Coordinates of C-alpha atoms and ligand atoms in Angstrom, one line a residue:
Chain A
X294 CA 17.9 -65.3 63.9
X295 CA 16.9 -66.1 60.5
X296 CA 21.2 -67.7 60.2
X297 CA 19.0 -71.3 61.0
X298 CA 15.9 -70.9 59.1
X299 CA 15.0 -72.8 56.2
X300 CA 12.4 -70.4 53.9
X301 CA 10.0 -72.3 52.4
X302 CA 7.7 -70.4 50.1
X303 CA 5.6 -73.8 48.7
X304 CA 2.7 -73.0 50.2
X305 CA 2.1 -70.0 48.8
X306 CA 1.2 -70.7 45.2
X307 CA -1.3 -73.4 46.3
X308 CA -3.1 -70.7 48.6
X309 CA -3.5 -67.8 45.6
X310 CA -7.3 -68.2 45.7
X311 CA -8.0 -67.9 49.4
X312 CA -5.6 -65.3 49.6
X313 CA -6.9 -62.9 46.7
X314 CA -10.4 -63.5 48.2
X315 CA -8.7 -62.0 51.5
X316 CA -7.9 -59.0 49.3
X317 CA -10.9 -58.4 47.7
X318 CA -12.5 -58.1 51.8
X319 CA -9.5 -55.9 52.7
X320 CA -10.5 -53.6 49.5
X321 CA -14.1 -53.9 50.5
X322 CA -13.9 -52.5 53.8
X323 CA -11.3 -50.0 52.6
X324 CA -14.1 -48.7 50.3
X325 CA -16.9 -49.1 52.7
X326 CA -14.5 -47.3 55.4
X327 CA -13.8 -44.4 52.9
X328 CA -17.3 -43.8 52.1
X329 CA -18.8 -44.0 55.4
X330 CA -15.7 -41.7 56.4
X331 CA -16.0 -39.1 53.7
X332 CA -19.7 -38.8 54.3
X333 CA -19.7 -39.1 58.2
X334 CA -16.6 -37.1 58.7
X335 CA -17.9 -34.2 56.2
X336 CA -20.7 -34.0 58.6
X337 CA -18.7 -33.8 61.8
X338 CA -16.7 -31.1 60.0
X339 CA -19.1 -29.0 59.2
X340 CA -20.5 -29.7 63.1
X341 CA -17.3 -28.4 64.3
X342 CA -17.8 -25.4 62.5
X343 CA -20.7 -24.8 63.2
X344 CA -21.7 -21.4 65.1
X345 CA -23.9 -24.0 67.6
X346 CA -21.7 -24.1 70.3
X347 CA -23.0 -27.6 71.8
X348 CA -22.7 -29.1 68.7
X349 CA -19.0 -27.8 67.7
X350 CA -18.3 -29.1 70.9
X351 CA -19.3 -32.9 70.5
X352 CA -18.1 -32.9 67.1
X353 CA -14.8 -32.0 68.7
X354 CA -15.1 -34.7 71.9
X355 CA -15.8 -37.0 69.0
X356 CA -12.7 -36.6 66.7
X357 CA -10.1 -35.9 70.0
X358 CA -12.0 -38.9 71.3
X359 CA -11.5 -41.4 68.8
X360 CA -8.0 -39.9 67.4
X361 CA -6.6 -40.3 71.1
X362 CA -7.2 -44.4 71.4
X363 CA -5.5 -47.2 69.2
X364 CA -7.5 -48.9 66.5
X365 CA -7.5 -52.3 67.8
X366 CA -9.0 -51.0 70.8
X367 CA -11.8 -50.1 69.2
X368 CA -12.5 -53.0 66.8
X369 CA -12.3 -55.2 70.1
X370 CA -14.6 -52.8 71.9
X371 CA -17.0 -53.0 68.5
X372 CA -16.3 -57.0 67.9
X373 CA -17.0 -57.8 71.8
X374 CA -18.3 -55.5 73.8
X375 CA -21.1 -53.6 71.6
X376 CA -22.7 -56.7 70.1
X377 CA -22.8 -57.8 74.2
X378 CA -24.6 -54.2 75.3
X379 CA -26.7 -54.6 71.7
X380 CA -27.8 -57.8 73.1
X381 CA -28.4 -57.4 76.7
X382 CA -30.2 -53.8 76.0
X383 CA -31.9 -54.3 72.9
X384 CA -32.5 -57.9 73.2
X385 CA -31.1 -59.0 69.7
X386 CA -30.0 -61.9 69.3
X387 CA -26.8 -63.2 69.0
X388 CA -24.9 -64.2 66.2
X389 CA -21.5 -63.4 64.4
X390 CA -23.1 -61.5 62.1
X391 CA -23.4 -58.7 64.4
X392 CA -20.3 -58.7 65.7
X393 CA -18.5 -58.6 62.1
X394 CA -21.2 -55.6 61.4
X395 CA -20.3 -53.8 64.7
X396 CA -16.8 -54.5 64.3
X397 CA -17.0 -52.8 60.4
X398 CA -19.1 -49.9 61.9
X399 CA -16.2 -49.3 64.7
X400 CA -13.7 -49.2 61.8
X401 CA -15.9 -46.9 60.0
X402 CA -16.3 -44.5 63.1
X403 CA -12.8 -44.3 63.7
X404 CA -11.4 -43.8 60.4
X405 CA -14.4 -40.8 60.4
X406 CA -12.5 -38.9 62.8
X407 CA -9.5 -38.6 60.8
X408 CA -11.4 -37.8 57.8
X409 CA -13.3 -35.3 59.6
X410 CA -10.0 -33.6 60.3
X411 CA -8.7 -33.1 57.1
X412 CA -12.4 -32.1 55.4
X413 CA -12.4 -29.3 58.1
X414 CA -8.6 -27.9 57.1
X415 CA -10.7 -28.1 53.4
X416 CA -13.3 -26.4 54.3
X417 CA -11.5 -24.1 55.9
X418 CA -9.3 -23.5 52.9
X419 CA -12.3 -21.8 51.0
X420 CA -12.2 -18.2 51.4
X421 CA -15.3 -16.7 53.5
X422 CA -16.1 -14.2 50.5
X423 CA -17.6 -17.5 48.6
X424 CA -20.2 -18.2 51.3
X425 CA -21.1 -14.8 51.4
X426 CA -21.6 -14.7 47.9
X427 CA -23.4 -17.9 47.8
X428 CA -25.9 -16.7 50.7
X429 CA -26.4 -13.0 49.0
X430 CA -27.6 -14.9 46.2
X431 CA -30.2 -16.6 48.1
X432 CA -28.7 -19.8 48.6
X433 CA -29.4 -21.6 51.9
X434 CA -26.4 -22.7 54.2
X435 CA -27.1 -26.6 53.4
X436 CA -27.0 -25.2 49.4
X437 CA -24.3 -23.2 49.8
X438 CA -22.6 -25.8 51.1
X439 CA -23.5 -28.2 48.6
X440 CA -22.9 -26.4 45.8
X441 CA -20.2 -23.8 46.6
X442 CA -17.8 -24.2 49.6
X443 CA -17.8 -28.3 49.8
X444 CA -17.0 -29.0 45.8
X445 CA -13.7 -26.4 45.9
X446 CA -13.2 -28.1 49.6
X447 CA -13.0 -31.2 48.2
X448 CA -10.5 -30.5 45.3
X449 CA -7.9 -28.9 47.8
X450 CA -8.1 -32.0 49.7
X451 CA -8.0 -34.4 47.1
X452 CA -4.5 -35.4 47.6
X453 CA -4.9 -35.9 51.3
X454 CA -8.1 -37.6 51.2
X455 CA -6.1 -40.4 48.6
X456 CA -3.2 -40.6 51.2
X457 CA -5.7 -41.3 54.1
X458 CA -7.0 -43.8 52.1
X459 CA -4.1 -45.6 51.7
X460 CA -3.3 -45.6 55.6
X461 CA -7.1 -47.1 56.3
X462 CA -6.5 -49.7 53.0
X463 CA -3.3 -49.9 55.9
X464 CA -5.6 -49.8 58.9
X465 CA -7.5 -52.6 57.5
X466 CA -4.9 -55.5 58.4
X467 CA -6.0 -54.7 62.0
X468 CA -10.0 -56.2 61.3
X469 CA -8.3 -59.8 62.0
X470 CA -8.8 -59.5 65.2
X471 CA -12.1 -59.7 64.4
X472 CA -11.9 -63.1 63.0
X473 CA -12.7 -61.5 59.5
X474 CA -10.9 -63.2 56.8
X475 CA -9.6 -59.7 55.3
X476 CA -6.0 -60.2 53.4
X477 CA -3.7 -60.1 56.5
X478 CA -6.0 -62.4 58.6
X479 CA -6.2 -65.3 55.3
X480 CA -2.0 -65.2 54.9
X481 CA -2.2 -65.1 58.6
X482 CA -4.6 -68.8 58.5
X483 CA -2.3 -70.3 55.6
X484 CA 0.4 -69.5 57.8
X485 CA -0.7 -70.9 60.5
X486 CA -2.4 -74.2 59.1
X487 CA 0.9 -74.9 57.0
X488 CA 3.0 -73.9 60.1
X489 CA 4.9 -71.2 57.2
X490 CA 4.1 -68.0 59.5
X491 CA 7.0 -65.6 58.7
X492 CA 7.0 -66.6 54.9
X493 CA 3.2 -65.8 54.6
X494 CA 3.8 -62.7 57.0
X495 CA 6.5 -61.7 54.7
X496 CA 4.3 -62.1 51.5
X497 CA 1.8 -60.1 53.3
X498 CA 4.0 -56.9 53.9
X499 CA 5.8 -57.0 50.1
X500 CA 2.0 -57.4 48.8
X501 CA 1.1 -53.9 51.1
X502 CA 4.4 -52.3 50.3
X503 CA 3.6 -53.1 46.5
X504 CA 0.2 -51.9 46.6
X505 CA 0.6 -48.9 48.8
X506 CA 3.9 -47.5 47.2
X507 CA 2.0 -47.8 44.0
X508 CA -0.3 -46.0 45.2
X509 CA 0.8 -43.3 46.9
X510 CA 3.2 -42.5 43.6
X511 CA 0.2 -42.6 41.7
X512 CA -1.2 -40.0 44.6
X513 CA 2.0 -38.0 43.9
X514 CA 1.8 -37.8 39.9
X515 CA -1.6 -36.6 40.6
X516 CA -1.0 -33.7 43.0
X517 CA 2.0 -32.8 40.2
X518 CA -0.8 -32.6 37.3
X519 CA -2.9 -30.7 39.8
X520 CA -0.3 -28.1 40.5
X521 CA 0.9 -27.6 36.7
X522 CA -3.1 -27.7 35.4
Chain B
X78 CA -36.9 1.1 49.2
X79 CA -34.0 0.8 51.4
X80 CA -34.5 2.2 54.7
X81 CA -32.1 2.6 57.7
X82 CA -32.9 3.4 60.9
X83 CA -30.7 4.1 64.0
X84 CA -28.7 0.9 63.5
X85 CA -26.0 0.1 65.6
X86 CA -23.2 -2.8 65.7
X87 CA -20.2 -4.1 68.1
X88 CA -18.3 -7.1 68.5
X89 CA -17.6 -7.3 71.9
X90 CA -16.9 -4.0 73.3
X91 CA -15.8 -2.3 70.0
X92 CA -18.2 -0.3 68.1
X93 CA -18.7 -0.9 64.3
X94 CA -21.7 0.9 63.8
X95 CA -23.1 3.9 65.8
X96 CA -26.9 4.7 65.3
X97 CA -27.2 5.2 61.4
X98 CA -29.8 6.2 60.0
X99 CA -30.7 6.9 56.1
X100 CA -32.3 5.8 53.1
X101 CA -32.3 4.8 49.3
X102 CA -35.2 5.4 47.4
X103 CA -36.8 3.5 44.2
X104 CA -34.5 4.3 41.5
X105 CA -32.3 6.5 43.3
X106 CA -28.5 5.9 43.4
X107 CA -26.8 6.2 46.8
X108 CA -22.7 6.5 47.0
X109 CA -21.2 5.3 50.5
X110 CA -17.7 6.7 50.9
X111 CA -14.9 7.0 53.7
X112 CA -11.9 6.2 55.4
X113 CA -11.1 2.3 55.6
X114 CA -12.3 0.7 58.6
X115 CA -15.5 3.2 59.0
X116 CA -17.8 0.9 58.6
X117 CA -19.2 1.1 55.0
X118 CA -18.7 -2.3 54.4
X119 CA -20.5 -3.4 57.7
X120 CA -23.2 -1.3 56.8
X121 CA -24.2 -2.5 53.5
X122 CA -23.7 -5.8 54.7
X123 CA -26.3 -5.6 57.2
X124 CA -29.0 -4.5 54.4
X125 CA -28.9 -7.8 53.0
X126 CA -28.5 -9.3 56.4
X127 CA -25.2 -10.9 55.6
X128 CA -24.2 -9.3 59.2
X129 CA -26.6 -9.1 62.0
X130 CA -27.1 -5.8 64.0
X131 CA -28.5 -5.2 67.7
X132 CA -30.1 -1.9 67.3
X133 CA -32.2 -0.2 65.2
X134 CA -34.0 -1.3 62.1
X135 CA -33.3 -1.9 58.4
X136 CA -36.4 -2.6 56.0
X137 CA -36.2 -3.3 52.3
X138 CA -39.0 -3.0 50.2
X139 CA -40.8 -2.9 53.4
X140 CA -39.6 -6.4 55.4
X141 CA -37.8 -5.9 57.9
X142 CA -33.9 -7.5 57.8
X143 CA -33.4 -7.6 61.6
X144 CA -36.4 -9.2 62.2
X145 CA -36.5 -13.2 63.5
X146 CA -39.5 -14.0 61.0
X147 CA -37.8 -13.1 57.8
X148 CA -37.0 -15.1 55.5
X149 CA -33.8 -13.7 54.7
X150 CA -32.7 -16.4 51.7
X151 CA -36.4 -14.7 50.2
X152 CA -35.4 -11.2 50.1
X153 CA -31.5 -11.3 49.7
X154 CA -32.8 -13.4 46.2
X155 CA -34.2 -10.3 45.1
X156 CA -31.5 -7.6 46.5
X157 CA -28.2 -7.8 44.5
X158 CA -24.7 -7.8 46.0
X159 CA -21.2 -7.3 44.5
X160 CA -18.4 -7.6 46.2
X161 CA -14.6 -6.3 46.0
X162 CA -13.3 -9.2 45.2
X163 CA -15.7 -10.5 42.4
X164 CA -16.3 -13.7 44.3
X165 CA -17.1 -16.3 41.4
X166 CA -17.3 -19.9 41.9
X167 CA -14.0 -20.7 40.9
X168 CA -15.0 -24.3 40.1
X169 CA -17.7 -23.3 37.6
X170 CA -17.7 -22.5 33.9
X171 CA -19.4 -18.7 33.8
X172 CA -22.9 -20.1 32.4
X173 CA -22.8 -22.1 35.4
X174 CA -22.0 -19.3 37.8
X175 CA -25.2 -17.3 36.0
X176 CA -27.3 -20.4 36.9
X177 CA -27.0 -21.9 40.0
X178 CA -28.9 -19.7 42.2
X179 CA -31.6 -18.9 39.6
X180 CA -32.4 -22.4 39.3
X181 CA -31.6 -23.6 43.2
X182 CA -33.1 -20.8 44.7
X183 CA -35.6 -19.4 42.5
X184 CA -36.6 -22.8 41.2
X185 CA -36.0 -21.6 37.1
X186 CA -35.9 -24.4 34.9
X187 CA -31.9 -25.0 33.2
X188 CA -33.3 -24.0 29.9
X189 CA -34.9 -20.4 31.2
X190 CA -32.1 -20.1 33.5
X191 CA -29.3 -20.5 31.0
X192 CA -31.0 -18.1 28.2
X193 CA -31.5 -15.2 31.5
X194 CA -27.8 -15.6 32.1
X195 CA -26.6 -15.1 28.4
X196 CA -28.6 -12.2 27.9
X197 CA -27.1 -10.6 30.8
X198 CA -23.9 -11.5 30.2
X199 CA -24.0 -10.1 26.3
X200 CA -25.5 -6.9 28.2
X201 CA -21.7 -6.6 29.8
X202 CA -20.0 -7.7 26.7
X203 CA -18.6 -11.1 27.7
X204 CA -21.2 -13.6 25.7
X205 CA -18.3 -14.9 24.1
X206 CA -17.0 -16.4 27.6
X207 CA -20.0 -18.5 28.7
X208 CA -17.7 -21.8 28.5
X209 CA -15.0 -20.5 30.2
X210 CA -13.9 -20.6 33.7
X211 CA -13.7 -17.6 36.2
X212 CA -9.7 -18.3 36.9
X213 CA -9.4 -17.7 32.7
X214 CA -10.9 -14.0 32.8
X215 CA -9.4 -10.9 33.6
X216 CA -10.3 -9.0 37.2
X217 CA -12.4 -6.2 35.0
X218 CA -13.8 -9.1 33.0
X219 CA -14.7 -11.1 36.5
X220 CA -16.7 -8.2 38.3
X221 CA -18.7 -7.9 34.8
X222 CA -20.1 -11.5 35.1
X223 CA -20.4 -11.2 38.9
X224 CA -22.9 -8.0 37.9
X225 CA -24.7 -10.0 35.4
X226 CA -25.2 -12.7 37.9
X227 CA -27.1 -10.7 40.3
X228 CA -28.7 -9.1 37.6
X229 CA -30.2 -12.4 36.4
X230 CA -31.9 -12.7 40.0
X231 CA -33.8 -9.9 38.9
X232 CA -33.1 -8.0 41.8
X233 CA -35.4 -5.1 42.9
X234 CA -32.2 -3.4 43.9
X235 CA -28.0 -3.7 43.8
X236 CA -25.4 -3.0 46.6
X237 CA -21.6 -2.9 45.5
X238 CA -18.6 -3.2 48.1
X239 CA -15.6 -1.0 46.7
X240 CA -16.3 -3.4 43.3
X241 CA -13.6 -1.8 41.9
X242 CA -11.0 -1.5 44.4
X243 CA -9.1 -4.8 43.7
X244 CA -8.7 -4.1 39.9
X245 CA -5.9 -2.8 38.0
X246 CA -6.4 0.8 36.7
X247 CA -7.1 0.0 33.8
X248 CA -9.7 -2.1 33.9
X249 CA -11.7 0.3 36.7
X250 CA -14.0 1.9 33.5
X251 CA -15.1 -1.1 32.1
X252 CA -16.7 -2.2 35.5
X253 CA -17.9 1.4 36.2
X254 CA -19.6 1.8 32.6
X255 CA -21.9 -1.1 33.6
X256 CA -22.9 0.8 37.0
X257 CA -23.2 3.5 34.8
X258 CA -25.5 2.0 32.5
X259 CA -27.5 0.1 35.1
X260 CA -27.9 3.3 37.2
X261 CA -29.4 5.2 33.9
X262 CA -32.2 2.5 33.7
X263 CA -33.4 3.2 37.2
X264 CA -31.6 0.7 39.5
X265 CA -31.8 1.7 42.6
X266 CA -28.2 1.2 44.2
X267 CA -26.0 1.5 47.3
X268 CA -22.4 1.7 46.4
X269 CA -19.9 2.1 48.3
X270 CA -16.6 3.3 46.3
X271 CA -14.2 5.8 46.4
X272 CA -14.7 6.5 42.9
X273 CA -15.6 10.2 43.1
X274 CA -15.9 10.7 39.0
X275 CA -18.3 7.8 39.1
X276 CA -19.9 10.1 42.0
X277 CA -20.7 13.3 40.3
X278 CA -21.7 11.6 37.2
X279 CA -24.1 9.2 38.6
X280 CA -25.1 9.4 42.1
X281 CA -27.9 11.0 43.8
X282 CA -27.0 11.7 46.9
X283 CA -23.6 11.0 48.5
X284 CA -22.9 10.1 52.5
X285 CA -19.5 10.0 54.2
X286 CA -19.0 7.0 57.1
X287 CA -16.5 8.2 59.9
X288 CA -16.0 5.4 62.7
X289 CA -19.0 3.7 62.6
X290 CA -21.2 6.8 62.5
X291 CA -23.0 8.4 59.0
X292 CA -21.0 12.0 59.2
X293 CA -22.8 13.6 56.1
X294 CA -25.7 12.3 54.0
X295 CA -26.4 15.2 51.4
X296 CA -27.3 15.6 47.7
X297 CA -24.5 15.0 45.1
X298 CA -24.3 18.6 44.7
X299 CA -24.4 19.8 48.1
X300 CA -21.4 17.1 48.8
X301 CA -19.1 17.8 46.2
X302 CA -19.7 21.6 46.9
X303 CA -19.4 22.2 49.9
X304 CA -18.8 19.2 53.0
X305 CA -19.8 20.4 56.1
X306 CA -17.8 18.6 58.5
X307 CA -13.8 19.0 58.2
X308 CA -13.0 15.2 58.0
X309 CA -15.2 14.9 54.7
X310 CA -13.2 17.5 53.7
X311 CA -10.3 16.2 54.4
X312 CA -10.8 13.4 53.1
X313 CA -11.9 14.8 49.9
X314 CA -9.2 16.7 49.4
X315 CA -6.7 13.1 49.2
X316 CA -9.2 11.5 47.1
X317 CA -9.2 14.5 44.4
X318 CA -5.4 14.9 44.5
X319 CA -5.1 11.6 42.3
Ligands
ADP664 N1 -15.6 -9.8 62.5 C1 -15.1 -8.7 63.0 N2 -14.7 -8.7 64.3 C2 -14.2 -7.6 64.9 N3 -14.1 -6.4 64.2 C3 -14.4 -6.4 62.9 C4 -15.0 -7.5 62.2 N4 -15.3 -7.2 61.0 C5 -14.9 -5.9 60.8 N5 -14.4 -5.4 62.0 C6 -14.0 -4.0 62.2 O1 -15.0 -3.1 62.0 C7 -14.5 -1.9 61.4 C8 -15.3 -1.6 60.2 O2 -15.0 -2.5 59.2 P1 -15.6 -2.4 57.7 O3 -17.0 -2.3 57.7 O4 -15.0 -3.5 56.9 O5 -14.9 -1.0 57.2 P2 -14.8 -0.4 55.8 O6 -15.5 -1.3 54.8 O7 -15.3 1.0 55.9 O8 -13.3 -0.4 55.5 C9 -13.1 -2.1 61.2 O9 -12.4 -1.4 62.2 C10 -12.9 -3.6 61.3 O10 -11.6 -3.9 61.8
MG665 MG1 -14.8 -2.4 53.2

């Protein structure tokens, strides 16, 4: 199909500015989703472990819920329908702004759930003896926690925490439909004003390949110096 | 100090612990021994409430362990536990092992916290390891710091789970001098071990766990001399041959 097609990269250069700026939101959310998701989904971990019953059991509805629907689903959900239901309910008004907020807070939820499954497989991978020491000592299951089980949890997971980041930094390129000039969505507008689609579309993917190959060899020198130290 | 009183266990329909009853007193040193899976570790366990029971009582320097009221992060503070497999925090440097609780749990300041740790830890002859970490020490070397960090809780009294079972050979007297030496102070202790030389040298009185139920709870003496039941003897008779 392409046998017919004259490339022509020209508008590219020209659009450097907009374009980095599109990065520098698809980094944003990345680390705003990672946050959100290490802190959110450490919690919903820990709720799934937890000897509550009714507790472990919405933790679990949560993660099976959100792992089981596609991510554009729920960024439309967030972008339309929860700023609607905010509205109507809550009689806030309306505005953009809360649907770019509500459509972050979606991605946020979402990524959570994956999190949430790997921080439990690291919390999981502490052997029971080190809470037991930890509570013969005194220590209170939110110290124990805190101090003990979720520091030597967190350096198992290390590795996997870095790859999931790199699938949300992924993940991201789906927040266009949101209207949010994140990197995808500003080579996606060049493209469009300049009629240049597939060569912007194109840059786009080499730029994620680039950045997320990098990344995940850096990742993969790491878990190397990890093993040998 | 340590007082047990018809306590019994199951999970689900299988029974742990069958109505045990006994006692340590202040300064006196108490040696749990028996086949594996009778229920020693259970039992010491429940003293410091790191397992629950549903019968019977346990009190420790008068409060009671079973009891919904207690504050059970208060009195296991003050009731020292070590375990078979050392159980250091494999992500701290051994000073930092000796502080954490002291400071999170009974509120010392870093400074006091540090110097409490250090003196313990010369008293099992590893000051020169402060900086290292537990991964870097030897098993023997690992249940010494593990005994000086439940030592610098200041504990009113120590229970050890078989704290020598997982170490090499050679290394078994080192961690069995400190008992030693912390018995000969007046610690009052609940060991269980299979450590029958340890036995006649330092304990007061010995009792032998058989499924789940105290079998024989006699004087030192009486033990070694003469067990009345046959499976105590039995079992003595394995443990002596090595
Ligand atoms: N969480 C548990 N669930 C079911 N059975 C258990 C559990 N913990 C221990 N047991 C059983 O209780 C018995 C006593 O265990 P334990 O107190 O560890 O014995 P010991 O320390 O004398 O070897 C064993 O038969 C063991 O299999
Ligand atoms: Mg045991």
């Amino acid at each position: 199909m392409f046998g017919s097609y004259e490339f022509d990269w020209s508008s590219i250069p020209g659009a450097m500015g907009f374009l980095g700026q599109g990065l520098l939101v698809s980094l944003e959310i990345t680390g705003l989703a990672l946050v959100a998701g290490i802190v959110w989904g450490t919690l919903l971990a820990m709720a799934r472990l937890s000897s509550i019953k009714p507790l472990a059991w919405a933790a679990a509805g949560y993660v099976n819920l959100f792992r089981a629907v596609p991510l554009v689903m729920v960024l439309l959900w967030f972008f339309l329908i929860v700023p609607k239901l905010l509205e109507n309910f809550l009689g806030l008004p309306s505005g953009s702004d809360v649907r770019l907020a509500s459509a972050m807070i979606g991605f946020a939820l979402f990524e959570s759930a994956y999190y949430a499954e790997i921080i439990r497989a690291g919390i999981q991978s502490v052997p029971k003896g080190q809470l037991a020491a930890a509570h013969a000592l005194g220590m209170s299951y939110p110290q124990a926690m805190l101090h003990v089980v979720l520091p030597q949890a967190f350096r198992n997971m290390v590795p996997l925490l870095l790859t999931q980041a790199i699938i949300l930094f992924q993940d991201t390129s789906l927040v266009y439909v949101s209207a949010l000039a994140d990197f995808f969505g500003a080579a996606y507008k060049v493209g469009d004003r300049d009629g240049r689609l597939v060569e912007l579309v194109l840059f786009a993917g080499a730029i994620y390949f680039v950045l997320c190959f990098a990344a995940s060899q850096g990742v993969r020198y790491f878990q190397k110096r990890l093993q040998t130290a | 100090m340590i007082t047990i009183d018809k306590v019994s266990k199951h999970y689900g329909n299988f029974q742990v612990l069958t109505d045990c009853s006994t006692h340590v007193n202040k300064g006196e040193v108490v040696v749990v021994c028996g086949p594996s899976g009778s229920g020693k570790s259970t039992l010491i366990k429940c003293v410091n409430g790191l397992e629950p029971f549903q019968d019977g009582a346990i009190h420790v320097n008068g409060t009671s362990v079973g009891a919904p009221k207690t504050n059970l992060s208060k009195l296991r503070a003050h009731v020292g536990m070590v375990f078979q497999h050392f159980e250091l925090f494999p992500h701290m440097t051994i000073s930092d092992n000796l502080r954490l609780a002291q400071i999170k749990v009974l509120k010392r300041d870093k400074d006091e916290a540090a110097e409490k740790g250090h003196y313990f830890l010369d008293r099992v002859g590893l000051k020169a390891h402060a900086h290292k970490f537990p991964g870097q020490l030897s098993g023997g070397q690992q249940q010494r710091v593990a005994i000086a960090r439940a030592l610098a809780m200041d504990p009113i009294c120590m229970l050890f789970d078989e704290p020598t079972s997982a170490l090499d050979p050679e290394m078994i007297n080192e961690v069995l001098d400190v008992m030693t030496e912390l018995a000969q102070e007046g610690m009052t202790m609940m060991c269980v071990t299979h450590e029958m030389g340890f036995a006649k040298r330092v304990a007061h009185r010995v009792i032998f766990m058989d499924h789940g139920k105290i079998v024989e709870d006699d004087s030192k003496e009486a033990f070694f001399a003469n067990p009345r039941s046959e499976r105590a003897q039995q079992f003595l008779a394995k443990i002596l041959q090595h």
